[in-house]
Amino acid sequence: MFNKRTLAIIKRELKMKLFSKSFILMTLLVPLFMVGIFSIQYFVQSMSEEQRSDLIIISDSDEILNKIQSEIFQTAPFKSGDLTAIFEKTELSDFPSKLKEIKPDIISQKITGVVFIPSTSLQSKGVEYYSSNPNNSSLFYKIKPSINKALVEIYFAGRLLTEDEIKFARKDVDINGYRVSSDEKVAQEGYGNRIAMVLFSFLLYMALIFSGSMTMNAVVEEKSNKIVEVLLSSASSTELMAGKILGTVIIEVLQMAIWLSPVVLLIFTSWFFIPPELMPQMSIGFIFYFLFNYTLALITYVALYATVGAIFDNPQDAQSGVWPLLMLIMIPFFIALGMESNAQSTLAQIASLIPFSSLIVMPARMILVEVPLWQILLSFAINILVLIGIFKLAGKIYRIGILLTGKKPKWSEVFSWLRMSS
Amino acid sequence: MNVLEVKNLTKRFGGITAVNNASFSVQEGSVFGLIGRNGAGKTTTIRMMLNIYFPDEGEVFFRGAKIEQNFKDSVGYLPEERGLYKKMKVIDMLLFLAELKGKKGSEVNKTALQYLESFDLADRKNSKIEDLSKGNQQKVQFISTVLHDPDFLIFDEPFSGLDPINTNLLKEIILEMKNKGKVVIFSTHLMEFAEKMCDSIAMIDKGKIILNGKLSTIKEKFASKNVSLNYSGNLSFLNNHPLVESVENFGNSTGIRLKNENTDQELLKILMANNITIKNFNVDEISLHEIFVMHAGKENGDVQ
């Protein structure tokens, strides 16, 4: 299968693609696109934080009002002017009419909202918030600690507790995740690996679909161009398919390596600053594993895409024939994303071992948790067996499909090709 | 000496037998024609000879051994439906196809440039294929067929879709290759070309070889009992005549097939006796077209 003809085909693929505008654009644009997405998210978040909030804080208790006022005045948003607050004392029974009075201001957004802290909150810690946008978490983030602190301090004030005891009671539980792995190193873990998992899975998903579609279109074009018969008078269909797939694999792995290089530099050098909680914990070995796994995934999926290309003789029909393949990539991708909450669930374990899905789920799982070596090796063995099987089946269908033109074949016909001798 | 032997090739697609037990042989240094209507099985036969299709039954032998890659390397193939990579440059396209045949380096590069020069395409060597006219694309395709200096040339319906200039160009290539001692195999439904250019032929109809051998022998065999006639008068008295096997009107001429050899002079006498005005009486002359129609009948009428 690997000989001078395969090599000639690989060389042509490299020459045509590596210097093509689309390859250069993709290579440069994808990292920019990624950075762009994260920046937009960050930007949107910071925008919402900078938004000014004007609150009316109402209580039936002077004590509560005074305490909260002094707490809120000390907060950074208040000092910077992002938050203004008017404090009003209103009896419990008068609150509904008060609210009615303020309602037009809330609707016209003259004020952001009304916080109602009744004296009963000293027992229940129940606080009411009235606004046209009551789910504004960035606002809660600004005022919640002050309200909590004030209520706790009033509650314990008569109970002869020390300042430290009150501080402790006020404090929320803080769960820090520490990753326990077999190499005796216990590392504190932030969001870094979760972000990395989404990023790597997305790259894998996008690159597989993109390179698969490109190969499929190239095969359809060769077929509709009629060049394929000239090629087959020199090389066998297996050589042709292998050359095409390997050419694509080399280009795509190179592209992936380029895409991952910023991540590698980020993790293994101190050239860039990134908050420690966002820093992913992974070894250089994982990057190599990821590229190797990507190579297997590419061969498997590109072979399937090339086969679909060989079955049809125009891009429209090929697009309609490609959906089973899309499912084979999309379902594992969503399983991988869903694994963020628990990468050790039974579904995650099974999905990381079964054919096709393993290629996408296993690397994602490995970013989140330490996967036992036997599972990694088993998934390798399964993937390689599947790859060999796919190559054989694809070769058969490719050989017959590639010279057929005219009527769009039915799937039942395609399956019957598998039983043919050639 | 037979350089290529096709033995009992059969190929089925679903329920249809495209080629049925086809056997023929091709001699060293000859021009061989595979003749038949559209859909007769010519392309399928050629694809099996090139190992593009695996036959269901039968084998193809090249110099006594089953065909393998070495045969593919020594063949230049021009398929009926031609195609090139549209985005590739002319010179890159030529060198890529030569490399697939195992030829690369400065030598083949030089030859490619020489061919481009002789086909008036030297200034287009860096143009993309898609920027060339259809006629020029065909020229590039011819060059790619011969660039690696193959011992065999296989052309599938080579004259279909060619303009008159390229038709002549291709004829010249075929003759030049023949003079160089190469084997040229081509399929065609155009009897006139086959008759002018072939040393040997195989006629294929509905997947079966109905006639095959040296063209001169075949014509001799049919001609000695054959008379080609241009006349005016009424020939109906020849129907059921003891001398005559059949009378067939070919339009420009009428072919009379005799039951026995060397009875042409008797026929001439009878025609004169029946007051037929004879404008042309040709013994030993039969066109390939006549032979084909005799064997395969006149249906479809796509044989010319």
XYZ file of C-alpha atoms in Angstrom:
726
model
C 0.000 0.000 0.000
C 2.876 2.365 0.787
C 5.005 2.803 -2.298
C 6.149 5.427 -4.757
C 2.649 5.927 -6.114
C 1.129 6.476 -2.680
C 4.011 8.820 -2.000
C 3.374 10.747 -5.223
C -0.271 11.178 -4.245
C 0.674 12.285 -0.720
C 3.147 14.788 -2.177
C 0.502 16.226 -4.478
C -1.955 16.586 -1.595
C 0.648 18.380 0.499
C 1.698 20.649 -2.341
C -1.855 21.575 -3.265
C -3.109 22.090 0.296
C -0.193 23.405 2.329
C 0.200 26.447 0.144
C -3.480 26.973 -0.456
C -5.122 30.123 0.824
C -7.743 28.166 2.753
C -5.114 26.228 4.729
C -3.177 29.350 5.681
C -6.367 31.197 6.582
C -7.707 28.319 8.684
C -4.405 27.894 10.479
C -4.308 31.550 11.445
C -7.998 32.201 11.927
C -8.924 29.340 14.247
C -6.670 30.479 17.146
C -7.879 34.048 16.603
C -11.442 32.778 16.598
C -10.824 30.907 19.873
C -9.188 33.885 21.513
C -12.019 35.977 20.127
C -14.704 33.802 21.704
C -13.036 33.878 25.100
C -12.420 37.606 24.874
C -16.013 38.296 23.906
C -17.202 36.272 26.864
C -14.823 38.127 29.159
C -15.827 41.434 27.633
C -19.541 40.748 28.062
C -18.938 39.748 31.665
C -16.886 42.799 32.486
C -19.381 45.026 30.686
C -22.171 43.751 32.897
C -20.065 44.343 35.981
C -19.407 47.908 35.032
C -23.085 48.607 34.618
C -24.382 51.078 37.185
C -26.950 49.826 39.687
C -29.241 52.185 41.558
C -31.023 50.465 44.417
C -33.606 51.367 46.978
C -33.071 49.375 50.138
C -36.122 49.175 52.352
C -36.519 47.725 55.818
C -38.865 48.116 58.743
C -35.902 48.084 61.126
C -33.568 51.046 61.659
C -30.915 48.713 63.013
C -30.824 46.682 59.832
C -30.860 49.778 57.628
C -28.002 51.431 59.508
C -25.862 48.323 59.587
C -26.342 47.552 55.891
C -25.745 51.151 54.972
C -22.405 51.178 56.740
C -21.450 47.838 55.123
C -22.458 48.865 51.605
C -20.657 52.179 51.874
C -17.463 50.216 52.383
C -17.811 48.102 49.221
C -15.726 48.790 46.126
C -18.699 49.199 43.730
C -20.183 51.843 45.992
C -16.897 53.685 46.261
C -16.382 53.619 42.504
C -19.905 54.838 41.923
C -21.095 51.670 40.158
C -23.614 51.233 42.916
C -25.847 53.803 44.538
C -28.352 53.075 47.223
C -31.146 54.982 48.901
C -32.145 53.650 52.333
C -35.761 53.969 53.410
C -37.609 52.825 56.462
C -41.082 51.479 55.713
C -43.392 49.496 57.951
C -44.187 45.949 56.848
C -47.822 46.753 56.199
C -46.947 49.802 54.106
C -44.489 47.983 51.863
C -47.020 46.931 49.141
C -48.185 50.509 48.633
C -44.577 51.709 48.692
C -43.722 49.183 46.006
C -46.643 50.355 43.900
C -45.334 53.882 44.176
C -41.844 52.907 42.991
C -43.063 50.549 40.258
C -43.029 53.144 37.424
C -39.394 53.969 38.243
C -38.477 50.270 38.103
C -40.202 49.818 34.765
C -38.648 52.941 33.290
C -35.337 51.667 34.737
C -34.751 54.898 36.578
C -33.853 52.611 39.444
C -32.436 49.125 39.083
C -34.471 47.540 41.821
C -35.807 47.433 45.344
C -34.231 45.280 48.053
C -36.638 44.590 50.877
C -35.067 43.326 54.090
C -37.815 42.826 56.699
C -36.901 42.361 60.357
C -38.035 38.741 59.999
C -34.935 38.204 57.934
C -33.016 38.147 61.196
C -34.542 34.691 61.672
C -35.029 33.461 58.127
C -32.344 35.404 56.234
C -35.079 35.887 53.628
C -34.562 38.981 51.503
C -36.782 40.104 48.637
C -35.596 41.751 45.453
C -37.926 43.549 43.036
C -36.613 44.464 39.628
C -37.359 44.261 35.922
C -34.350 41.909 35.790
C -34.452 39.939 39.059
C -31.781 37.425 37.973
C -28.884 39.828 37.786
C -26.199 37.709 39.428
C -23.499 40.357 39.142
C -25.620 42.662 41.292
C -26.149 39.965 43.927
C -22.422 39.406 43.902
C -21.988 43.073 44.849
C -24.532 43.350 47.654
C -25.057 39.856 49.063
C -21.962 39.739 51.291
C -22.833 43.132 52.833
C -26.406 42.082 53.621
C -25.267 38.755 55.022
C -22.619 40.393 57.152
C -25.039 42.951 58.550
C -27.683 40.335 59.413
C -25.178 37.999 61.034
C -23.653 40.777 63.108
C -27.016 42.016 64.361
C -28.116 38.475 65.127
C -25.045 37.681 67.225
C -24.638 41.164 68.742
C -26.570 40.361 71.905
C -24.893 36.987 72.373
C -21.489 37.795 73.785
C -19.447 36.235 71.007
C -15.992 37.314 70.006
C -15.330 39.005 66.687
C -13.537 35.860 65.448
C -16.489 33.641 66.283
C -18.826 35.905 64.363
C -16.408 35.983 61.446
C -16.401 32.199 61.350
C -20.175 31.973 61.511
C -20.442 34.480 58.683
C -18.101 32.669 56.412
C -19.408 30.486 53.590
C -18.008 27.027 53.024
C -15.199 27.200 50.478
C -14.588 23.982 48.572
C -11.246 23.839 46.841
C -10.705 21.017 44.343
C -7.429 19.131 44.604
C -6.590 16.660 41.911
C -5.246 13.413 43.375
C -3.204 11.499 40.821
C -0.924 8.491 41.011
C 2.266 10.534 40.808
C 1.992 11.552 44.504
C 1.567 15.164 43.531
C -1.596 16.679 44.863
C -2.317 19.776 42.872
C -4.947 22.345 43.513
C -7.238 22.560 40.526
C -9.059 25.570 39.166
C -11.250 25.900 36.115
C -8.244 25.515 33.830
C -8.780 21.859 32.961
C -12.483 22.320 32.374
C -11.771 25.152 29.960
C -9.012 23.082 28.337
C -11.401 20.127 27.963
C -13.984 22.248 26.163
C -11.281 23.822 24.010
C -9.606 20.537 23.041
C -12.925 18.777 22.399
C -14.106 21.643 20.275
C -10.881 21.684 18.271
C -11.149 17.944 17.704
C -14.794 18.167 16.711
C -14.312 21.061 14.362
C -11.107 19.761 12.760
C -12.587 16.298 12.134
C -15.712 17.641 10.480
C -13.764 20.188 8.480
C -11.027 17.879 7.203
C -13.564 15.126 6.554
C -15.770 17.388 4.453
C -12.775 18.720 2.557
C -11.613 15.210 1.682
C -15.128 14.172 0.728
C -15.490 17.134 -1.614
C -12.075 16.445 -3.128
C -13.076 12.831 -3.857
C -16.423 13.910 -5.335
C -14.544 16.408 -7.486
C -12.083 13.768 -8.708
C -15.013 11.600 -9.571
C -17.036 14.248 -11.372
C -13.834 15.555 -13.011
C -13.218 12.066 -14.375
C -9.555 12.296 -13.425
C -10.021 9.266 -11.218
C -9.954 6.868 -14.160
C -6.612 8.281 -15.294
C -5.277 7.858 -11.764
C -6.581 4.299 -11.527
C -4.773 3.366 -14.728
C -1.570 4.011 -12.764
C -2.360 3.304 -9.127
C -4.766 0.933 -7.414
C -7.818 2.320 -5.664
C -6.274 1.363 -2.311
C -3.116 3.319 -3.097
C -5.214 6.243 -4.228
C -7.337 6.206 -1.088
C -4.365 5.676 1.223
C -2.411 8.500 -0.426
C -5.330 10.843 -0.176
C -6.038 10.029 3.477
C -2.414 10.106 4.583
C -1.844 13.401 2.769
C -4.821 14.892 4.588
C -3.687 13.413 7.921
C -0.193 14.901 7.647
C -1.591 18.338 6.831
C -4.239 18.254 9.542
C -1.919 16.986 12.279
C 0.523 19.723 11.369
C -2.287 22.246 11.574
C -3.430 20.891 14.946
C 0.150 21.098 16.248
C 0.227 24.742 15.197
C -3.107 25.358 16.901
C -1.922 23.710 20.108
C 1.399 25.515 20.238
C -0.026 28.563 22.084
C -1.518 26.193 24.676
C 1.827 24.416 25.037
C 3.655 27.720 25.447
C 1.073 28.837 27.979
C 1.439 25.742 30.116
C 5.140 25.042 29.838
C 6.674 28.499 29.713
C 6.179 31.613 31.770
C 5.925 33.840 28.721
C 2.250 34.531 29.221
C 0.425 35.488 32.354
C -2.758 33.674 33.167
C -4.587 33.606 36.540
C -3.644 30.405 38.388
C -7.242 29.213 38.638
C -7.482 29.256 34.842
C -4.195 27.408 34.330
C -4.791 23.881 33.021
C -2.765 21.071 34.553
C -1.501 18.741 31.848
C 1.733 17.084 30.874
C 3.558 17.410 27.579
C 2.914 13.665 27.258
C -0.798 14.414 27.056
C -0.224 16.816 24.150
C 1.573 14.016 22.282
C -1.173 11.571 23.209
C -3.733 14.065 21.941
C -1.945 14.446 18.589
C -1.564 10.681 18.226
C -5.203 10.098 19.080
C -6.101 12.843 16.608
C -4.114 11.000 13.932
C -6.133 7.822 14.571
C -9.376 9.790 14.568
C -8.447 11.504 11.321
C -7.601 8.261 9.536
C -10.850 6.684 10.722
C -13.149 9.578 9.929
C -11.390 10.818 6.778
C -11.544 7.271 5.369
C -15.283 7.246 6.032
C -15.754 10.685 4.499
C -13.695 9.681 1.443
C -15.916 6.624 1.084
C -19.063 8.719 1.180
C -17.438 10.928 -1.455
C -16.771 7.874 -3.612
C -20.391 6.738 -3.404
C -21.854 9.952 -4.791
C -20.918 11.895 -7.882
C -22.046 15.387 -6.905
C -21.621 17.471 -3.763
C -25.377 17.767 -3.057
C -25.920 14.004 -2.903
C -22.749 13.598 -0.863
C -23.976 16.156 1.678
C -27.172 14.161 2.107
C -25.153 10.975 2.602
C -22.897 12.422 5.248
C -25.310 12.730 8.190
C -24.548 9.308 9.741
C -20.913 10.410 9.948
C -21.855 13.733 11.485
C -23.763 11.848 14.174
C -20.670 9.725 14.849
C -18.756 12.922 15.593
C -21.453 15.056 17.202
C -22.814 12.565 19.749
C -19.390 11.864 21.325
C -18.678 15.610 21.304
C -21.792 16.318 23.344
C -21.052 13.399 25.666
C -17.605 14.934 26.208
C -19.093 18.350 26.983
C -21.656 16.810 29.346
C -18.860 15.019 31.163
C -17.696 18.299 32.679
C -19.730 17.633 35.829
C -18.510 14.070 36.333
C -15.918 12.439 34.139
C -16.019 9.211 36.122
C -19.687 8.412 35.481
C -20.516 5.063 33.913
C -21.628 6.755 30.703
C -18.333 8.623 30.463
C -16.353 5.436 31.037
C -18.303 3.475 28.437
C -18.251 6.310 25.917
C -14.503 6.591 26.280
C -14.062 2.955 25.291
C -16.537 2.260 22.497
C -15.501 2.657 18.858
C -15.686 6.151 17.307
C -16.849 7.853 20.486
C -13.648 6.827 22.263
C -11.626 8.975 19.854
C -13.365 12.110 21.108
C -14.438 11.252 24.664
C -11.197 9.664 25.910
C -8.940 12.706 25.475
C -11.615 14.904 27.078
C -11.840 12.521 30.015
C -8.079 12.408 30.363
C -7.978 16.179 30.747
C -10.484 16.047 33.618
C -9.457 12.946 35.550
C -6.692 10.418 35.685
C -7.852 7.531 33.517
C -6.481 4.089 34.436
C -3.749 2.964 32.048
C -5.626 -0.204 31.099
C -8.549 1.878 29.838
C -6.249 4.023 27.716
C -4.562 0.953 26.251
C -7.896 -0.771 25.673
C -9.273 2.262 23.871
C -6.128 2.314 21.727
C -6.499 -1.324 20.821
C -10.185 -0.840 19.996
C -9.500 2.252 17.933
C -6.749 0.591 15.938
C -8.918 -2.469 15.242
C -11.774 -0.224 14.143
C -9.396 1.737 11.958
C -8.171 -1.412 10.198
C -11.739 -2.605 9.731
C -12.874 0.775 8.407
C -9.955 0.899 6.002
C -10.876 -2.485 4.570
C -14.586 -1.754 4.241
C -13.965 1.756 2.955
C -11.469 0.386 0.431
C -14.083 -1.995 -0.972
C -16.823 0.604 -1.240
C -14.377 3.182 -2.568
C -13.126 0.804 -5.254
C -16.603 0.144 -6.610
C -18.148 3.537 -5.964
C -15.370 5.620 -7.429
C -16.120 4.648 -11.047
C -19.892 4.625 -10.793
C -21.703 7.672 -12.043
C -25.284 8.520 -12.841
C -28.029 7.312 -10.568
C -27.594 7.977 -6.862
C -27.018 4.566 -5.284
C -29.252 3.325 -2.469
C -27.696 2.345 0.856
C -28.803 -1.249 0.271
C -26.785 -1.257 -2.956
C -23.771 0.146 -1.155
C -23.966 -2.659 1.398
C -24.210 -5.193 -1.400
C -20.886 -3.865 -2.756
C -19.253 -5.105 0.426
C -20.141 -8.646 -0.573
C -18.742 -8.265 -4.095
C -15.311 -9.568 -4.933
C -14.225 -6.242 -6.316
C 4.170 -12.789 -30.936
C 1.260 -12.177 -28.615
C 2.164 -9.598 -26.047
C -1.226 -9.407 -24.402
C -3.731 -12.199 -24.075
C -7.234 -11.747 -22.826
C -8.733 -15.041 -21.756
C -12.383 -15.680 -20.994
C -13.063 -12.359 -19.284
C -16.494 -12.011 -17.732
C -17.835 -9.084 -15.749
C -21.301 -8.741 -14.279
C -22.909 -5.685 -12.708
C -25.901 -6.720 -10.668
C -27.956 -8.852 -13.034
C -26.335 -7.543 -16.197
C -23.423 -9.305 -17.866
C -21.378 -6.461 -19.321
C -18.656 -8.678 -20.752
C -19.282 -12.335 -21.446
C -16.383 -14.758 -21.837
C -14.291 -12.415 -23.978
C -11.023 -13.713 -25.395
C -8.578 -12.135 -27.854
C -4.913 -11.432 -28.186
C -2.802 -8.448 -29.171
C 0.440 -8.778 -31.101
C 3.715 -6.994 -30.455
C 4.058 -3.759 -32.414
C 0.506 -3.749 -33.735
C -2.441 -1.402 -33.697
C -5.397 -3.226 -32.238
C -9.006 -2.101 -32.433
C -11.789 -3.096 -30.066
C -14.879 -2.401 -32.091
C -18.487 -2.260 -31.077
C -21.521 -0.131 -30.430
C -21.875 2.146 -27.443
C -22.630 -0.038 -24.444
C -21.247 -3.187 -26.071
C -18.704 -3.727 -23.280
C -15.601 -2.058 -24.733
C -14.831 0.211 -21.749
C -15.473 -2.590 -19.250
C -13.090 -4.849 -21.183
C -10.416 -2.145 -21.245
C -10.860 -1.460 -17.529
C -10.367 -5.151 -16.800
C -7.250 -5.190 -18.981
C -5.893 -2.350 -16.841
C -6.901 -3.970 -13.557
C -9.209 -1.055 -12.801
C -12.028 -3.594 -12.585
C -11.373 -7.093 -11.300
C -12.979 -9.604 -13.687
C -15.532 -12.003 -12.229
C -13.986 -14.709 -14.373
C -11.021 -14.959 -16.686
C -7.558 -13.469 -16.750
C -5.335 -11.125 -18.698
C -1.764 -12.158 -19.474
C 1.063 -9.785 -20.262
C 4.041 -11.511 -21.909
C 2.836 -14.794 -20.512
C 2.361 -13.679 -16.894
C -0.787 -12.416 -15.183
C -0.958 -8.641 -15.384
C 0.412 -6.768 -12.420
C 1.639 -3.309 -11.628
C 4.511 -3.539 -14.165
C 1.889 -3.615 -16.927
C 0.147 -0.537 -15.539
C 3.490 1.263 -15.427
C 4.104 0.556 -19.101
C 0.667 1.710 -20.257
C -0.449 5.146 -21.300
C -4.229 5.304 -20.941
C -6.592 7.839 -22.420
C -10.059 7.154 -21.026
C -13.183 8.048 -22.952
C -14.189 10.563 -20.302
C -11.069 12.633 -19.899
C -10.219 14.559 -16.799
C -7.491 16.549 -15.138
C -7.162 18.390 -11.843
C -8.581 21.782 -12.748
C -6.644 23.740 -10.133
C -3.239 22.300 -10.997
C -0.689 23.955 -13.223
C -0.124 22.295 -16.590
C 3.465 21.295 -15.884
C 2.691 20.071 -12.354
C -0.193 17.992 -13.679
C 2.029 16.336 -16.300
C 4.845 15.638 -13.856
C 2.430 14.234 -11.249
C 0.895 11.771 -13.712
C 4.382 10.746 -14.908
C 5.486 10.235 -11.299
C 2.544 7.905 -10.727
C 4.007 5.841 -13.559
C 7.360 5.840 -11.811
C 9.041 8.489 -13.979
C 10.440 11.599 -12.340
C 13.425 13.885 -12.385
C 14.956 16.293 -14.863
C 14.679 13.906 -17.810
C 10.905 13.682 -17.715
C 10.703 17.405 -17.009
C 12.692 18.056 -20.190
C 10.493 15.709 -22.220
C 7.369 17.409 -20.861
C 8.649 20.800 -21.964
C 9.493 19.389 -25.407
C 5.994 18.013 -25.795
C 4.455 21.300 -24.646
C 6.644 23.064 -27.209
C 5.557 20.777 -30.039
C 1.897 21.146 -29.063
C 2.185 24.960 -28.941
C 1.591 25.026 -25.211
C 5.044 26.033 -23.976
C 3.846 29.467 -22.851
C 0.976 27.898 -20.900
C 3.057 25.556 -18.758
C 2.352 27.551 -15.604
C -1.315 28.152 -16.361
C -3.936 26.329 -14.373
C -5.733 23.586 -16.303
C -9.070 25.359 -15.796
C -7.717 28.419 -17.608
C -7.011 26.440 -20.799
C -9.475 26.031 -23.654
C -11.100 22.614 -24.014
C -8.945 21.850 -27.046
C -5.777 22.694 -25.125
C -6.915 20.604 -22.154
C -7.234 17.690 -24.567
C -3.697 18.318 -25.759
C -2.443 18.242 -22.168
C -4.290 14.965 -21.723
C -2.570 13.482 -24.832
C 0.808 14.561 -23.519
C 0.112 12.994 -20.145
C -0.733 9.731 -21.910
C 2.602 9.480 -23.719
C 4.961 11.444 -21.476
C 6.272 8.451 -19.544
C 7.196 6.755 -22.828
C 4.859 3.777 -22.425
C 5.200 0.578 -24.456
C 1.430 0.319 -24.659
C -1.132 2.931 -25.464
C -4.720 2.256 -24.653
C -7.243 4.749 -25.989
C -10.913 4.390 -25.130
C -13.025 6.020 -27.850
C -10.148 8.392 -28.584
C -11.888 10.412 -31.264
C -15.092 11.172 -29.413
C -15.433 14.833 -28.562
C -12.305 15.924 -30.431
C -12.267 18.837 -32.815
C -10.888 18.115 -36.322
C -7.459 19.541 -35.479
C -7.059 17.373 -32.397
C -8.464 14.375 -34.268
C -5.623 14.689 -36.762
C -3.144 15.297 -33.961
C -4.215 12.108 -32.248
C -4.038 10.138 -35.487
C -0.493 11.355 -35.893
C 0.357 10.322 -32.345
C -1.047 6.851 -32.964
C 0.920 6.435 -36.193
C 4.067 7.810 -34.621
C 3.747 5.366 -31.737
C 3.174 2.545 -34.176
C 6.298 3.511 -36.089
C 8.222 3.483 -32.816
C 7.154 -0.147 -32.398
C 4.681 0.487 -29.581
C 1.453 -1.404 -29.169
C -1.626 0.751 -29.639
C -4.989 -0.547 -28.493
C -8.061 1.519 -29.057
C -11.761 1.063 -28.811
C -14.124 2.753 -31.167
C -17.549 2.648 -32.677
C -16.198 4.488 -35.727
C -15.489 1.703 -38.225
C -13.829 4.038 -40.680
C -10.997 4.888 -38.264
C -10.584 1.284 -37.226
C -10.386 0.153 -40.820
C -7.745 2.712 -41.701
C -5.568 2.274 -38.637
C -5.846 -1.230 -37.205
C -3.717 -4.275 -37.910
C -6.006 -6.504 -35.855
C -9.455 -6.134 -34.428
C -11.889 -7.732 -32.027
C -15.549 -7.040 -32.557
C -17.648 -6.972 -29.436
C -21.416 -6.985 -29.316
C -23.597 -7.288 -26.215
C -20.533 -8.271 -24.201
C -19.458 -11.079 -26.535
C -16.552 -11.138 -28.943
C -18.170 -11.959 -32.246
C -15.112 -11.723 -34.474
C -11.438 -11.318 -33.944
C -8.146 -11.577 -35.755
C -5.991 -9.777 -38.308
C -8.005 -7.216 -40.224
C -6.497 -8.324 -43.567
C -7.380 -11.980 -42.905
C -10.886 -11.105 -41.823
C -11.478 -8.968 -44.867
C -10.001 -11.612 -47.157
C -12.211 -14.237 -45.653
C -15.355 -12.214 -46.204
C -14.295 -10.532 -49.396
C -13.699 -13.649 -51.502
C -17.380 -14.377 -51.227
C -18.348 -10.770 -51.366
C -19.206 -8.364 -54.099
C -19.750 -4.676 -53.675
C -22.020 -3.262 -56.360
C -23.105 0.118 -57.657
C -25.880 -0.301 -60.225
C -29.204 0.767 -61.554
C -32.052 -1.642 -62.222
C -33.997 -4.207 -60.249
C -32.103 -6.790 -58.199
C -35.125 -8.596 -56.819
C -34.460 -11.665 -58.994
C -31.426 -12.347 -56.813
C -33.602 -13.155 -53.807
C -33.590 -16.925 -53.384
C -31.095 -17.315 -56.218
C -28.986 -20.488 -55.788
C -25.710 -18.549 -56.111
C -26.527 -15.875 -53.569
C -26.623 -16.071 -49.820
C -27.760 -12.530 -49.090
C -28.201 -9.091 -50.564
C -27.779 -6.118 -48.329
C -28.261 -2.485 -49.138
C -25.685 -0.249 -47.422
C -26.930 3.000 -48.926
C -24.048 4.010 -51.176
C -23.392 0.457 -52.224
C -25.038 -2.925 -52.195
C -23.231 -5.924 -50.785
C -23.922 -9.319 -52.323
C -22.707 -12.308 -50.417
C -22.154 -15.462 -52.436
C -22.707 -18.960 -51.171
C -19.481 -20.301 -52.655
C -16.080 -18.791 -53.323
C -15.007 -17.860 -56.831
C -18.486 -17.569 -58.259
C -18.222 -13.828 -58.814
C -17.828 -14.093 -62.589
C -21.008 -16.150 -62.797
C -22.823 -13.461 -60.819
C -21.568 -10.800 -63.225
C -22.941 -12.743 -66.172
C -26.333 -13.158 -64.523
C -26.508 -9.431 -63.703
C -25.723 -8.534 -67.332
C -28.248 -11.072 -68.574
C -30.907 -9.426 -66.406
C -30.236 -5.960 -67.860
C -28.679 -4.452 -64.771
C -26.574 -1.366 -65.561
C -23.359 -1.899 -63.651
C -21.464 1.205 -62.558
C -19.089 -0.465 -60.205
C -18.481 -4.166 -59.596
C -15.950 -4.815 -56.882
C -14.917 -8.277 -55.882
C -12.866 -8.814 -52.714
C -13.944 -5.551 -51.288
C -15.871 -5.314 -48.074
C -15.848 -2.560 -45.489
C -15.471 -3.233 -41.803
C -18.846 -1.601 -41.412
C -20.392 -4.175 -43.712
C -18.712 -6.980 -41.827
C -19.992 -5.562 -38.547
C -23.550 -5.197 -39.737
C -23.392 -8.710 -41.157
C -22.484 -10.050 -37.724
C -24.228 -7.805 -35.299
C -27.218 -6.615 -37.260
C -28.318 -3.066 -37.761
C -30.078 -2.270 -34.524
C -29.579 1.081 -32.786
C -27.629 2.335 -35.755
C -24.921 3.951 -33.665
C -22.115 2.221 -35.493
C -20.732 4.456 -38.191
